[in-house]
CSV table of C-alpha atoms in Angstrom, one decimal:
chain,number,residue,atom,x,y,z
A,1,UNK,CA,-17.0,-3.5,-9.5
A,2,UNK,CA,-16.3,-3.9,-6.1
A,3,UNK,CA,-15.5,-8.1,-5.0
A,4,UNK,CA,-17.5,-10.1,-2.8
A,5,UNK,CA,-14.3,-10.5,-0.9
A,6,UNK,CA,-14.0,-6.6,0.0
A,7,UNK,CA,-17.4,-6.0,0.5
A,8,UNK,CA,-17.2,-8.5,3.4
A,9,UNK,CA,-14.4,-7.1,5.1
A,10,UNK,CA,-16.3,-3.4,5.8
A,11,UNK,CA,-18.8,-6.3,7.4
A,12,UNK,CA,-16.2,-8.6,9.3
A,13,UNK,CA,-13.7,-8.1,12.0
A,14,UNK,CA,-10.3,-9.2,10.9
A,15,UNK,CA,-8.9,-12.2,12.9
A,16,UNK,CA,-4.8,-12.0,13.1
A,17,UNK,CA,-4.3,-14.7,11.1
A,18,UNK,CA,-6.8,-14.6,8.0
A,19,UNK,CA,-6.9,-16.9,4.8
A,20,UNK,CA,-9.1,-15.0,1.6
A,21,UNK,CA,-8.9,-17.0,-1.3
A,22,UNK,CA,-6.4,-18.7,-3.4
A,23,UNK,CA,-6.3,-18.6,-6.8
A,24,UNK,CA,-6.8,-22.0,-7.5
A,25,UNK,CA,-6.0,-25.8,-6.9
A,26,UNK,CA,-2.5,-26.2,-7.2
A,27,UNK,CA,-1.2,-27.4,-10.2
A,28,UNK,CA,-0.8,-31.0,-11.5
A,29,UNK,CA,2.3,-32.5,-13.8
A,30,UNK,CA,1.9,-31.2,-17.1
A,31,UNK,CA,0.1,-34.3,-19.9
A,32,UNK,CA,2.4,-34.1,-22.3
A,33,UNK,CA,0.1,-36.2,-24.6
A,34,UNK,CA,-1.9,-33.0,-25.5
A,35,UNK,CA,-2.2,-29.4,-25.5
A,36,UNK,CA,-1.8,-27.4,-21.4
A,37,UNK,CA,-5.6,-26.4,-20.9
A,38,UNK,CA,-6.2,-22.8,-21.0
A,39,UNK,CA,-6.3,-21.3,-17.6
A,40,UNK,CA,-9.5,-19.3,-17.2
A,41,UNK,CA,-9.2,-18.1,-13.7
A,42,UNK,CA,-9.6,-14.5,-13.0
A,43,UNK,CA,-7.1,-12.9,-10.9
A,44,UNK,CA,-7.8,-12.0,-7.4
A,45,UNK,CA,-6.4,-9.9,-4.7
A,46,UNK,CA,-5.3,-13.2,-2.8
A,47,UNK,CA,-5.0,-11.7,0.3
A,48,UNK,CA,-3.2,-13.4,3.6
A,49,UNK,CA,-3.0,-11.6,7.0
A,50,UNK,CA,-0.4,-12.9,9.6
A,51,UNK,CA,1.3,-11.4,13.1
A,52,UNK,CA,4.8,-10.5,12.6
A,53,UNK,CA,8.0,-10.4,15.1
A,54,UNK,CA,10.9,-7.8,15.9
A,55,UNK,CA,13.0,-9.5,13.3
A,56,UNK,CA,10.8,-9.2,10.4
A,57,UNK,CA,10.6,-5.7,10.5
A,58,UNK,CA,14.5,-5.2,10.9
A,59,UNK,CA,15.4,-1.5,11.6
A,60,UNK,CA,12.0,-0.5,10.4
A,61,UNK,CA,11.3,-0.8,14.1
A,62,UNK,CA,13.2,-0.6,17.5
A,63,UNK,CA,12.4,-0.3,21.6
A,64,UNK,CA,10.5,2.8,22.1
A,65,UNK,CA,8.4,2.8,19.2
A,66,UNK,CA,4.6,3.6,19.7
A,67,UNK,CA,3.4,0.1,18.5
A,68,UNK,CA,4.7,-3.3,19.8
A,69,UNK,CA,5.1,-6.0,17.0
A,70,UNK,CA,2.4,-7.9,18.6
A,71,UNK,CA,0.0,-4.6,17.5
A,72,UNK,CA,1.1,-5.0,13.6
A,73,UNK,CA,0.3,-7.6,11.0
A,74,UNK,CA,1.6,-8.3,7.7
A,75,UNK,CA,-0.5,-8.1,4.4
A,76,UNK,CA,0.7,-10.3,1.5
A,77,UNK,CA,-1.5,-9.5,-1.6
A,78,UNK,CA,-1.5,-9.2,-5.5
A,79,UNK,CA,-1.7,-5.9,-6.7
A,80,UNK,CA,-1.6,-4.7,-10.8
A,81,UNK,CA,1.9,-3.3,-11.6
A,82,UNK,CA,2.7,-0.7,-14.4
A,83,UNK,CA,3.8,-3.8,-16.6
A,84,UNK,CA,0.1,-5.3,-16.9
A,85,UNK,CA,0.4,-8.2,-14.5
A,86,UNK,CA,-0.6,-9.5,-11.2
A,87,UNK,CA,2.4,-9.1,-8.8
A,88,UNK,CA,2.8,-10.5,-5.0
A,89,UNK,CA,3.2,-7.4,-2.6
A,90,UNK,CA,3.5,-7.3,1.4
A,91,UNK,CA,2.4,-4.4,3.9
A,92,UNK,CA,3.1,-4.4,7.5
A,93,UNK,CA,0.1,-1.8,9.2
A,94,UNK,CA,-1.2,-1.8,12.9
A,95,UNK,CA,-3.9,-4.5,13.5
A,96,UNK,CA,-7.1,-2.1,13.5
A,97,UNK,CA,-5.9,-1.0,9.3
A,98,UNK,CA,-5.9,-3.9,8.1
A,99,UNK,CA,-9.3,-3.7,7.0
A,100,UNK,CA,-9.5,-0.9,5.9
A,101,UNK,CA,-6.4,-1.3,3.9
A,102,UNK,CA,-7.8,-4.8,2.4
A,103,UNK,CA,-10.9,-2.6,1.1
A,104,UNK,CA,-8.7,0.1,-0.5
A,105,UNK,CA,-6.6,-2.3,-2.1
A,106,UNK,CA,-9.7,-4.3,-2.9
A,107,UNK,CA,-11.1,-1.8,-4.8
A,108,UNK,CA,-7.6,-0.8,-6.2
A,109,UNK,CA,-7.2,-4.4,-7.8
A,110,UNK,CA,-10.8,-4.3,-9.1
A,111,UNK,CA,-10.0,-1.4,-11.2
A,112,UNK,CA,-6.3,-2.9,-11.5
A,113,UNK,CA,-5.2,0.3,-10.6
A,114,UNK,CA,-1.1,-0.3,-10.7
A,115,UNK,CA,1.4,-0.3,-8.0
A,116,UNK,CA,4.6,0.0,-9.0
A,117,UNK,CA,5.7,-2.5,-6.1
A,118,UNK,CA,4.9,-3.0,-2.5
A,119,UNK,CA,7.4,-4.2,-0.1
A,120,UNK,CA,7.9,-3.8,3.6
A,121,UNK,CA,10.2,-1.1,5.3
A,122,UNK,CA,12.3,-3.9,6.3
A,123,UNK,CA,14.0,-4.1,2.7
A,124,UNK,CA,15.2,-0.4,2.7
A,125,UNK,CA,16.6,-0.6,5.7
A,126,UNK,CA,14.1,1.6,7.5
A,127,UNK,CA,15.0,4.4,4.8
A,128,UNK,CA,12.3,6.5,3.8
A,129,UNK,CA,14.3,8.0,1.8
A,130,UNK,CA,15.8,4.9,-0.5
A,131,UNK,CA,12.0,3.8,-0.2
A,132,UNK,CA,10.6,6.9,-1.5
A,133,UNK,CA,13.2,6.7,-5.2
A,134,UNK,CA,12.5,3.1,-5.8
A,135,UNK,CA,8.7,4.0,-6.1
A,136,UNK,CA,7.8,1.7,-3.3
A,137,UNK,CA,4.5,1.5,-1.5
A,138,UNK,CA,4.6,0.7,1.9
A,139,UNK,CA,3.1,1.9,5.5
A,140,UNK,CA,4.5,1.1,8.9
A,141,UNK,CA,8.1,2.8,9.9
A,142,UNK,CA,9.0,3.9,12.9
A,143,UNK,CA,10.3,7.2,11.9
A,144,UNK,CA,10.8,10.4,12.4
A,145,UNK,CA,8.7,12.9,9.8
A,146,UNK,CA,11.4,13.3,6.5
A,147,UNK,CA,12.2,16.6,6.2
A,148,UNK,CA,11.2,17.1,9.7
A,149,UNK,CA,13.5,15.3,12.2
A,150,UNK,CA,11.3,17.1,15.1
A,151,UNK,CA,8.3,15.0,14.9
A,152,UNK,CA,7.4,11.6,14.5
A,153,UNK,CA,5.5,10.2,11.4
A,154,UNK,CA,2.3,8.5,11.9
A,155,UNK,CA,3.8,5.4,9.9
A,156,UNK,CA,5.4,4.9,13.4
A,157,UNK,CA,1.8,4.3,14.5
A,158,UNK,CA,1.2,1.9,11.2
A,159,UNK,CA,-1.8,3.4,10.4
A,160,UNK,CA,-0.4,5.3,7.5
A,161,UNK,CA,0.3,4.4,3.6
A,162,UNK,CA,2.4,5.6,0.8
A,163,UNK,CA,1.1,4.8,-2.5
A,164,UNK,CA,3.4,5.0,-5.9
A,165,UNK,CA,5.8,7.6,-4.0
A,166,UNK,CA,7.5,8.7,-7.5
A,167,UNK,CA,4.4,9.7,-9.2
A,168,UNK,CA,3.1,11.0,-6.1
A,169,UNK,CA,5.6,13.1,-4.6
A,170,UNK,CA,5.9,14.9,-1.0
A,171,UNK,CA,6.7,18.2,-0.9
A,172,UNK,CA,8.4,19.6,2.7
A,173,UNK,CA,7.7,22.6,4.4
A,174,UNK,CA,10.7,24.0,2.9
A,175,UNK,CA,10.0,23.3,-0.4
A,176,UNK,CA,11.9,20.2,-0.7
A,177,UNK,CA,10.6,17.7,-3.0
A,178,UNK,CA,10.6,13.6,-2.1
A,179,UNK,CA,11.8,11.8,-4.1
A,180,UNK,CA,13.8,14.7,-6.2
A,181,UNK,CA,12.6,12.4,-9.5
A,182,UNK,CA,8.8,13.1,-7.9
A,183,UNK,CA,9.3,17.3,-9.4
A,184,UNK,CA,8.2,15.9,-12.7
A,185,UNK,CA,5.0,14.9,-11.0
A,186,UNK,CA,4.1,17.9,-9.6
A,187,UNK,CA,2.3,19.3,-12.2
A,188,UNK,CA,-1.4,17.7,-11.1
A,189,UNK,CA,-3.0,18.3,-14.3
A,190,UNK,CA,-0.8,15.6,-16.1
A,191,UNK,CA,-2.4,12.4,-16.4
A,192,UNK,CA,0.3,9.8,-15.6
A,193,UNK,CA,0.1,5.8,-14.8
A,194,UNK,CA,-0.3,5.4,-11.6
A,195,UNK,CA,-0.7,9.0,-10.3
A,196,UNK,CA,-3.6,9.6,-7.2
A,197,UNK,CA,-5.8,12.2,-8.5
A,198,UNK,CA,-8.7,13.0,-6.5
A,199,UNK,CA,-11.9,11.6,-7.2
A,200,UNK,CA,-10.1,8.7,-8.4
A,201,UNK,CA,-10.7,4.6,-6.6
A,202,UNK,CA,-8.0,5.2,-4.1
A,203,UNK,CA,-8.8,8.8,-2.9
A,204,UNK,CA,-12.8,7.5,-3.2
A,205,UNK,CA,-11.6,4.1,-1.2
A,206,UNK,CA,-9.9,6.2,1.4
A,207,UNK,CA,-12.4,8.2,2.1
A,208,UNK,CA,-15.2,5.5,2.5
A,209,UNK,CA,-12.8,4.1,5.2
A,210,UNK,CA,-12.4,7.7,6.8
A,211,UNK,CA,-8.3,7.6,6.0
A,212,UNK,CA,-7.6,11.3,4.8
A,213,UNK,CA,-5.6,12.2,1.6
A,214,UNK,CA,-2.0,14.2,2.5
A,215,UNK,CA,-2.8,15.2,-1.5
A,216,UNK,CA,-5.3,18.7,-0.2
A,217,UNK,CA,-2.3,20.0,2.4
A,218,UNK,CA,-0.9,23.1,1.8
A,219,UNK,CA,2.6,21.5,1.6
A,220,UNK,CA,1.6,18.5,-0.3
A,221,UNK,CA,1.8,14.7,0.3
A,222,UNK,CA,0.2,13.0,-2.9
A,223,UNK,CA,1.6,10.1,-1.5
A,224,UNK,CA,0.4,9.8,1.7
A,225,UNK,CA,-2.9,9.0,3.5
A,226,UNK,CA,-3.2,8.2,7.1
A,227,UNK,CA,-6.5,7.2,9.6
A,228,UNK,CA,-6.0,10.6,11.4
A,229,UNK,CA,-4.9,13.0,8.9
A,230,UNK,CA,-1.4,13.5,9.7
């Protein structure tokens, strides 16, 4: 069941700075006189939108790229992980995805679809690469295609997103498989946690937003969908 909360951002436009819910009051000292009361609240996405600068996107960005900081915005939301629980994760994406993104991820935490982890480019070091084998999910990098040092990834743009890269590996057009751990993925017909089949709530999420699935290339990218296609 899709939230209240995502349902109003395909209605809203996104301000840069952009409070959803919290999860509750904060908490009080502990009574020690009696038993803690039993905490009913339902976990929620939690979402918090906020403009970034040059220095918290470290080498992740650099002069020249096709987006300014000022375009990009930082997501901070829960997400399920493999291990059952709610966990804090952060995605930097130009300004004009972050609704969409909130939606897909929206829908992705209302069927607690897990996310292995989601950190920002900045903590790799701008590495696709290192990002890529610790199964991280993640969107803008200003970077060159991997595998492809001749054209320049649409992450550069930050209107792009990686999604569980180890169960949903990228195969170059040399054959070349990213991460190497992602080959035991490659057989589609497995049923793994975590895994992007199509059909599924993030290929169905991504396509009511209009992002396209790298999943149906001929050299594919389960891992990948972008606003444009590429």
């Amino acid at each position: 069941m899709i939230t209240l909360r995502a349902r109003a951002f395909l209605a809203l436009t996104v301000p840069a700075a952009l409070l959803l819910t919290a999860l509750g009051p904060p908490s009080t000292a502990a009574d020690t006189r009696r038993e803690p009361a039993l905490d009913t609240r339902e976990p929620a996405l939690d979402a918090r939108v906020s403009t970034v600068l040059a220095r918290d996107l470290g080498r992740s960005w650099h002069p020249g790229c096709p987006v300014a900081p000022s375009g990009l915005r930082l997501i901070r939301m829960n997400h399920w992980g493999f291990d059952g629980r709610v966990h804090a994760g952060e995605l930097v994406v130009r300004e004009r995805a972050v609704r969409p993104m909130l939606y897909v991820f929206g829908r992705a935490f209302d069927a607690r679809f897990p996310v292995r982890r989601m950190r920002t480019m900045a903590a790799y070091g701008g590495s696709d690469v290192a990002a890529m084998k610790a199964d991280n999910t993640s969107a803008f990098n200003c970077r060159a295609v991997t595998g492809d040092p001749s054209r320049l990834s649409q992450h550069s743009y930050g209107d792009a997103v990686d999604i569980n890269t180890l169960e949903n590996p990228y195969v170059d057009r040399n054959g070349r498989v990213y991460p190497a751990a992602g080959a035991a993925y490659l057989d589609r017909r497995r049923t793994a946690k975590g895994m992007i089949k199509n059909g599924d709530v993030i290929t169905t999420a991504m396509r009511e937003v209009g992002w396209q699935w790298g999943g149906r290339w001929p050299a594919p990218d389960y891992q990948h969908f972008s606003a444009n296609g590429r």
